[in-house]
Amino acid sequence: MRESPRQTTEYRFMATFAIILTLSVVVAAIVGIMYLRFPADISLLAGLTILLIHGAFDPDHGLSVERGLSGFSNPGVLTVAVLFVVADGLQRTGAFAWLGMRLLGTPAGTVSAQLRTMIPAAALSAFLNNTPVVALMMPIISDWSRKHRISVSHLFLPLSYATILGGMCTLIGTSTTVVVNSKLEEKLGVGLSMFELSWVGIPSAILGIGFLALFTRRILPERQPAFTANDDPREYTVEMEVDPSSPLVGKTIEEAGLRHLPGMYLMEIDRSGHVLAAVSSETLLEANDHLVFVGVVESVVDLQKIPGLKPATDQLFKLDGPRAQRCLIEAVVSSSYPFLKMTVRESRFRAHYNAAIIAVHRNGERLSGRIGDITLLPGDTLLLESTAAFLEQQRNSRHFYLVSEVQNSAPVQHEHAWIARVIMLAFIVAASVFASMRISNAALLASLPAAMLMILFRCTRTADARRAIDWNVILVMAAGLGLGEAMHASRTDVFVTNAMSHLVSGGRYPMLIAIYTL
């Protein structure tokens, strides 16, 4: 049955309107992100919502719900989500910190520091998503730069660019390549192999890293932190013990990396009752040495992440629950504290609060001696190790003026670090083999068992694995794929392609240049 001229006109109008609406939504989302500083996930989801509503009223030219939300089930998006869990297991076991300590070393200057930062970052990013690599390396780089007195403003942006460059070297290095590969498999029935991109990616990464090392020092400003050495920080005296099985046994203070700790210094060593007050860089560490450090709370957190060191107090091992579920907490003693005239030992602090006192700060004084012999006073700041339950129970308690969690202070599970490294190596090998065998969704099939093994072997907990997923990244990817489906459903892709064809002469290279420019 032939359509009437009126029906044809209406059809063309609806088709044109769909194209105009789709382009307007995409441009508005980009403008909102760039100039109005809207969150990328909210901007893209808002655009996707508008196009889904339009599709409900115009199913012939609009986006259906099934196609619009297909990005949330895309194998590439799921792969990136699972890789966040794998990266969390590596972080919580200290596998990345272990690698960083050995690869970064001692830089000769800013350029050397940038190269030592970028090369490991690019190598790691070739097998992990860029975002978790940057998130994991930033605290390592921050501490390392403070230790060697190099401005982090010269390191953080090169770190970000290096992960982007490294991500182009393998199939699973960046989320965009994973998504493109899933589309290739969908359209052509065959995807890329694990290292098929390396012929282009590795030379590009080498050139990019070289350019960054040569020019970023002149381009990037040297920003200094708001905190200076003239400020009066809150310092704690913390006692750590060298575990007999520690890799630090037999090393000098300098070799163990304990001489130039940022925001902290080694005051003395208690060795079987004999105190070494003037600790030189060449002093050899022995099993069961008690090291007395003085420093700010952030440095105490870093100290507990060093393999082979453990808090000297035995109260930690008497607390309820596994240590992996604990964190550091700062609490200020109030005038209503019920045990003001009693020592910590007499008050049975651990039994009453299920928390162990690691250090005490009092009006700028460093309280030495055993924690159990200290009589607490109103205004004393306690550094505690406990669980999140302490925060909930004592946040509004009259016993403490203030209770706050120290960020990123969960104890590192060094004993599981080797397991995490084995799982990571097996993941890389499996992904490479699956991709070489042209198995569909090779990265996803390799990353899922890796994430499950991280949880099974307690490299990360189930709750931590859920929190590790950066849902902003996942929503941006899924919503972006939905907008791509909208362009296809409304034939906006055909309109843009025809417009580009009229502007660009034939041939693959001019068309590639036009696509890159767009």
XYZ file of C-alpha atoms in Angstrom:
518
model
C 0.000 0.000 0.000
C 1.469 3.280 -1.177
C 1.970 6.063 1.336
C 0.212 9.343 0.772
C 2.276 12.543 0.244
C 1.180 13.677 3.707
C 2.411 10.459 5.296
C 5.707 10.763 3.413
C 6.145 14.338 4.614
C 5.389 13.368 8.189
C 7.823 10.452 7.983
C 10.598 12.705 6.683
C 9.848 15.301 9.337
C 10.043 12.702 12.096
C 13.292 11.304 10.678
C 14.817 14.785 10.455
C 13.620 15.655 13.955
C 15.212 12.457 15.323
C 18.570 13.385 13.794
C 18.403 16.968 15.061
C 17.383 15.823 18.553
C 20.153 13.214 18.744
C 22.851 15.645 17.631
C 21.535 18.307 20.006
C 21.581 15.910 22.949
C 25.138 14.768 22.199
C 26.395 18.354 21.809
C 24.546 19.452 24.975
C 26.109 16.598 26.954
C 29.591 17.563 25.765
C 29.026 21.268 26.505
C 27.646 20.385 29.939
C 30.749 18.359 30.777
C 33.275 20.822 29.338
C 31.920 24.219 30.285
C 29.220 23.760 32.931
C 31.297 21.196 34.851
C 28.428 18.702 35.063
C 29.534 15.181 36.097
C 30.123 13.105 32.957
C 27.934 10.223 34.111
C 24.991 12.502 34.947
C 25.287 14.414 31.650
C 25.373 11.275 29.519
C 22.620 9.543 31.493
C 20.427 12.652 31.158
C 20.976 12.651 27.397
C 20.235 8.937 27.195
C 17.030 9.441 29.184
C 15.795 12.125 26.769
C 16.442 9.882 23.773
C 14.749 6.890 25.434
C 11.624 8.983 26.052
C 11.668 10.141 22.427
C 12.016 6.525 21.306
C 8.938 5.545 23.279
C 6.845 8.017 21.241
C 8.584 7.444 17.904
C 9.707 3.791 17.751
C 10.395 4.005 14.000
C 13.186 6.611 14.388
C 13.928 6.636 18.093
C 15.878 4.531 20.545
C 14.225 1.501 22.101
C 14.781 0.720 25.785
C 16.453 -2.601 24.957
C 19.033 -1.032 22.648
C 19.504 2.066 24.806
C 20.400 0.033 27.877
C 22.437 -2.592 26.020
C 25.622 -0.819 27.131
C 25.053 -2.034 30.679
C 25.371 -5.639 29.468
C 28.237 -4.955 27.079
C 31.124 -7.397 27.707
C 33.670 -4.558 27.515
C 31.909 -2.591 30.246
C 31.638 -5.690 32.430
C 35.333 -6.421 31.884
C 36.327 -2.987 33.167
C 34.099 -3.422 36.245
C 35.700 -6.790 37.030
C 39.221 -5.381 36.558
C 38.506 -2.865 39.332
C 38.063 -5.824 41.690
C 41.342 -7.376 40.534
C 43.129 -4.066 41.103
C 41.612 -3.785 44.586
C 43.040 -7.169 45.521
C 46.478 -6.044 44.377
C 46.189 -2.828 46.401
C 44.988 -4.411 49.642
C 47.779 -6.985 49.630
C 50.480 -4.408 48.944
C 51.465 -6.009 45.646
C 51.610 -2.612 43.930
C 53.501 -0.999 46.812
C 56.034 -3.832 46.707
C 56.488 -3.264 42.976
C 56.705 0.500 43.400
C 59.398 0.331 46.071
C 61.632 -1.694 43.756
C 60.999 0.084 40.470
C 61.037 3.721 41.567
C 64.383 3.680 43.369
C 66.318 6.936 43.871
C 65.886 9.576 41.132
C 68.728 11.841 40.011
C 66.360 14.740 39.277
C 62.928 15.693 37.988
C 63.351 14.088 34.543
C 64.643 10.890 36.141
C 61.701 10.904 38.555
C 59.245 11.350 35.680
C 60.745 8.445 33.745
C 60.745 6.236 36.847
C 57.074 7.155 37.314
C 55.881 6.829 33.722
C 57.587 3.614 32.597
C 56.138 1.342 35.353
C 52.756 3.097 35.030
C 52.659 2.473 31.277
C 53.684 -1.172 31.755
C 50.971 -1.780 34.383
C 48.365 0.078 32.350
C 48.950 -2.297 29.446
C 47.193 -4.995 31.508
C 44.885 -3.012 33.811
C 42.387 -0.229 33.240
C 43.899 3.266 33.415
C 41.733 4.510 36.278
C 42.659 1.890 38.915
C 46.340 2.081 37.923
C 46.394 5.841 38.542
C 44.367 5.464 41.740
C 46.772 2.814 43.043
C 49.995 4.584 42.055
C 49.106 8.107 43.215
C 49.671 7.458 46.941
C 52.925 5.617 46.150
C 54.128 8.490 43.950
C 53.013 11.064 46.518
C 55.033 9.461 49.328
C 57.989 8.809 47.052
C 58.068 12.441 45.841
C 57.899 13.766 49.414
C 60.749 11.481 50.383
C 62.944 12.805 47.577
C 61.637 16.408 47.751
C 60.205 16.490 44.226
C 56.990 18.395 43.528
C 54.093 16.043 42.753
C 52.812 18.629 40.250
C 55.638 17.434 37.980
C 54.645 13.771 38.363
C 50.854 13.348 38.576
C 49.938 14.586 35.086
C 52.769 12.608 33.386
C 51.509 9.599 35.384
C 48.044 10.055 33.915
C 49.319 10.427 30.344
C 51.647 7.428 30.726
C 48.736 5.169 31.692
C 46.843 6.348 28.598
C 49.842 5.608 26.371
C 50.460 2.230 28.022
C 46.799 1.320 27.673
C 47.162 1.352 23.877
C 49.741 -1.440 23.903
C 47.441 -4.424 24.510
C 43.846 -5.447 23.944
C 42.875 -5.120 27.622
C 44.910 -1.993 28.420
C 42.090 0.520 28.174
C 38.320 0.349 28.352
C 37.856 1.948 24.921
C 39.834 -0.800 23.177
C 37.904 -3.478 25.046
C 34.617 -1.920 23.936
C 35.786 -1.534 20.318
C 36.888 -5.177 20.308
C 33.473 -6.307 21.556
C 31.881 -4.338 18.700
C 34.256 -5.941 16.186
C 33.280 -9.386 17.441
C 29.613 -8.403 17.211
C 29.864 -7.038 13.658
C 32.545 -9.239 12.101
C 32.532 -12.338 14.299
C 36.271 -11.992 15.058
C 38.182 -9.695 17.401
C 41.730 -8.544 18.044
C 44.492 -10.671 19.539
C 46.096 -9.704 22.848
C 49.167 -7.964 21.369
C 47.879 -7.047 17.903
C 47.916 -3.354 18.859
C 51.470 -3.476 20.221
C 53.079 -2.717 16.843
C 51.526 0.739 16.991
C 51.022 1.152 20.739
C 54.571 0.502 21.967
C 56.321 2.988 19.590
C 53.620 5.563 20.384
C 54.132 5.016 24.114
C 57.918 5.381 23.802
C 57.618 8.609 21.806
C 54.940 9.981 24.127
C 56.890 9.247 27.305
C 60.018 10.810 25.759
C 58.090 13.963 24.862
C 56.627 14.222 28.374
C 60.041 13.827 29.997
C 61.565 16.531 27.789
C 58.867 19.194 27.871
C 56.530 18.844 30.854
C 59.038 20.321 33.307
C 58.891 23.577 31.365
C 55.122 23.485 30.949
C 53.875 22.301 34.341
C 54.016 24.727 37.304
C 55.744 23.658 40.504
C 52.882 23.734 42.993
C 53.702 23.489 46.673
C 51.355 21.965 49.280
C 49.509 24.207 51.700
C 51.253 22.428 54.584
C 54.812 23.626 55.188
C 57.618 22.649 57.480
C 56.898 25.695 59.654
C 53.443 24.407 60.598
C 52.906 22.562 63.883
C 51.552 19.122 62.930
C 50.047 16.626 65.365
C 52.755 14.030 65.865
C 52.557 10.572 67.403
C 55.213 8.304 68.831
C 54.690 4.822 67.376
C 56.548 1.618 68.194
C 56.916 -1.019 65.470
C 58.455 -4.483 65.676
C 60.580 -6.214 63.023
C 58.992 -9.582 62.335
C 61.501 -12.498 62.450
C 60.436 -13.562 58.938
C 60.688 -9.977 57.660
C 62.728 -9.214 54.507
C 64.117 -6.253 56.495
C 66.195 -8.496 58.776
C 69.889 -8.061 57.967
C 69.372 -4.835 56.000
C 70.651 -1.432 57.017
C 68.279 1.391 57.920
C 69.083 3.019 54.564
C 68.533 -0.182 52.551
C 65.207 -0.804 54.308
C 64.001 2.657 53.286
C 63.475 3.792 56.884
C 65.874 6.731 56.922
C 64.020 9.382 54.881
C 60.378 8.634 55.586
C 58.128 11.606 54.673
C 56.727 13.304 57.776
C 58.381 10.805 60.127
C 61.783 9.898 61.552
C 63.265 6.940 63.407
C 64.011 8.127 66.962
C 65.510 4.990 68.519
C 65.731 1.198 68.442
C 64.990 -0.984 71.471
C 66.958 -4.207 71.017
C 66.329 -6.731 73.808
C 66.186 -3.959 76.411
C 69.235 -2.108 75.036
C 68.257 1.266 73.528
C 70.115 2.575 70.478
C 69.383 6.307 70.702
C 71.533 7.578 67.840
C 70.469 5.404 64.920
C 72.805 5.697 61.929
C 71.966 4.851 58.322
C 74.309 1.845 58.480
C 72.687 0.232 61.539
C 71.670 -3.357 60.733
C 68.128 -4.445 61.598
C 67.652 -7.614 63.622
C 64.630 -9.816 64.285
C 62.300 -8.531 67.038
C 63.861 -5.057 67.048
C 61.447 -2.441 68.392
C 61.651 0.714 66.248
C 60.350 3.940 67.778
C 59.123 6.432 65.160
C 57.816 9.987 65.549
C 55.581 11.443 62.834
C 52.199 12.626 61.596
C 49.227 10.298 61.232
C 49.528 9.978 57.431
C 53.070 8.685 57.890
C 51.879 6.213 60.519
C 49.534 4.805 57.865
C 52.449 4.487 55.421
C 54.580 2.845 58.108
C 52.055 0.043 58.587
C 52.171 -0.722 54.873
C 55.877 -1.628 54.934
C 56.254 -5.437 54.661
C 57.893 -6.979 57.721
C 56.889 -4.287 60.232
C 54.042 -4.801 62.701
C 52.776 -2.732 65.648
C 54.677 -3.651 68.799
C 51.586 -3.702 71.015
C 50.116 -7.166 71.541
C 46.671 -5.635 72.131
C 46.016 -5.614 68.368
C 45.926 -9.384 68.253
C 43.371 -9.566 71.077
C 40.730 -7.527 69.258
C 37.624 -9.207 67.874
C 37.485 -9.879 64.135
C 40.209 -10.247 61.474
C 42.722 -7.416 61.162
C 41.890 -6.903 57.482
C 38.511 -5.453 58.530
C 40.032 -2.784 60.779
C 41.162 0.788 60.225
C 42.935 3.591 62.085
C 40.767 6.030 64.045
C 41.555 9.307 65.813
C 39.531 10.009 68.958
C 39.774 12.968 71.365
C 39.204 12.134 75.031
C 36.416 14.180 76.638
C 36.006 15.394 80.231
C 33.232 12.783 80.586
C 35.593 9.900 79.868
C 34.839 7.457 82.738
C 38.429 6.297 83.332
C 40.275 9.615 83.693
C 42.053 8.686 86.942
C 43.105 5.250 85.749
C 45.887 4.048 83.467
C 45.006 2.514 80.128
C 45.802 -0.926 81.519
C 43.710 -0.422 84.643
C 40.731 0.855 82.615
C 40.822 -2.228 80.362
C 40.397 0.087 77.384
C 40.543 -2.713 74.810
C 37.868 -4.778 76.530
C 35.490 -1.823 76.920
C 35.808 -0.381 73.403
C 37.214 -3.269 71.281
C 39.941 -0.860 70.180
C 43.708 -0.849 70.708
C 45.585 2.396 71.416
C 48.598 2.686 69.107
C 49.773 6.172 70.179
C 48.751 9.199 72.258
C 49.247 12.907 71.474
C 48.955 15.521 74.256
C 49.278 19.290 73.655
C 52.284 18.956 71.383
C 54.063 16.564 73.762
C 55.327 13.185 72.648
C 54.273 10.687 75.268
C 56.887 7.982 75.539
C 56.816 4.809 77.571
C 54.336 1.970 77.397
C 50.786 2.765 76.342
C 49.346 0.757 79.242
C 51.053 3.009 81.817
C 49.588 6.291 80.479
C 46.800 8.014 82.420
C 44.580 9.710 79.845
C 43.550 13.368 80.255
C 40.758 15.409 78.619
C 41.938 16.656 75.222
C 44.331 13.754 74.605
C 44.179 12.561 70.989
C 44.275 8.783 70.663
C 45.351 6.916 67.560
C 43.355 3.673 67.643
C 43.034 0.539 65.590
C 39.487 -0.792 65.538
C 36.597 -1.644 63.236
C 33.948 0.545 61.647
C 31.624 -0.481 64.508
C 33.665 1.721 66.877
C 32.902 4.737 64.704
C 29.177 4.063 64.770
C 29.069 3.357 68.496
C 31.263 6.225 69.703
C 30.517 8.984 67.184
C 27.881 10.499 69.503
C 29.314 9.143 72.744
C 30.019 11.463 75.706
C 33.329 9.649 76.246
C 34.981 11.319 73.222
C 34.737 14.828 71.817
C 35.531 13.758 68.267
C 35.884 10.443 66.467
C 37.116 10.258 62.857
C 38.474 7.559 60.577
C 41.923 7.931 59.019
C 41.474 7.540 55.279
C 42.987 4.516 53.491
C 44.274 3.075 56.758
C 43.125 -0.544 56.484
C 46.067 -2.828 57.353
C 47.817 -4.255 54.309
C 47.657 -8.046 54.021
C 51.292 -8.625 53.085
C 50.942 -12.372 53.636
C 48.566 -12.539 50.646
C 50.686 -10.376 48.325
C 52.308 -13.336 46.572
C 48.868 -14.856 45.928
C 47.672 -11.616 44.321
C 50.747 -11.495 42.076
C 50.241 -15.117 40.977
C 46.575 -14.414 40.184
C 47.542 -11.314 38.208
C 50.160 -13.236 36.213
C 47.689 -16.054 35.512
C 45.123 -13.478 34.367
C 47.573 -11.944 31.874
C 48.559 -15.367 30.515
C 44.940 -16.531 30.246
C 43.808 -13.345 28.504
C 46.701 -13.649 26.037
C 45.965 -17.317 25.280
C 42.220 -16.771 24.893
C 42.778 -13.799 22.590
C 45.323 -15.714 20.480
C 42.764 -18.512 20.120
C 40.242 -15.917 18.873
C 37.841 -16.745 21.713
C 35.114 -14.126 22.019
C 35.303 -11.826 25.065
C 38.709 -13.207 26.024
C 39.420 -10.394 28.508
C 36.130 -10.939 30.341
C 36.586 -14.729 30.493
C 40.061 -14.240 32.010
C 39.191 -11.405 34.408
C 36.125 -13.047 35.989
C 38.062 -16.029 37.459
C 40.822 -13.612 38.555
C 38.326 -11.485 40.498
C 36.708 -14.560 42.044
C 40.122 -15.898 43.097
C 41.008 -12.534 44.675
C 37.894 -12.841 46.854
C 38.278 -16.587 47.473
C 41.877 -16.261 48.712
C 40.953 -13.187 50.796
C 43.078 -10.723 48.864
C 39.954 -8.561 49.075
C 36.623 -8.980 50.837
C 33.258 -9.140 49.085
C 32.136 -5.796 50.518
C 35.447 -4.150 49.539
C 35.212 -5.645 46.048
C 31.796 -4.025 45.564
C 33.105 -0.659 46.760
C 36.180 -0.944 44.533
C 34.160 -0.655 41.324
C 34.189 2.940 40.093
C 30.554 3.223 39.085
C 31.115 6.658 37.534
C 33.371 5.052 34.926
C 30.910 2.210 34.327
C 27.940 4.582 33.956
C 29.859 6.822 31.548
C 30.794 3.852 29.372
C 27.317 2.297 29.389
C 25.521 5.607 28.767
C 27.998 6.500 26.023
C 27.287 3.213 24.269
C 23.568 3.973 24.615
C 24.063 7.311 22.870
C 25.919 5.471 20.126
C 22.938 3.147 19.691
C 20.695 6.230 19.506
C 22.793 7.646 16.664
C 22.389 4.350 14.814
C 18.639 4.042 15.477
C 17.942 7.601 14.298
C 20.335 7.209 11.318
C 22.376 10.115 12.652
C 25.472 8.046 11.930
C 24.497 7.872 8.246
C 23.873 11.625 8.170
C 27.282 12.411 9.725
C 29.055 9.905 7.453
C 27.480 11.385 4.311
C 28.425 14.895 5.449
C 32.018 13.794 6.017
C 32.129 12.031 2.639
C 31.185 15.249 0.872
C 33.935 17.150 2.695
C 36.678 14.547 2.337
C 37.885 12.930 -0.882
C 37.962 9.148 -1.144
C 40.576 6.943 0.470
C 41.072 5.435 3.894
C 43.667 7.915 5.154
C 41.663 11.104 4.503
C 38.655 9.419 6.129
C 40.746 8.390 9.155
C 41.977 11.982 9.513
C 38.378 13.212 9.360
C 37.312 10.685 12.021
C 40.222 11.644 14.278
C 39.349 15.325 13.886
C 35.680 14.701 14.651
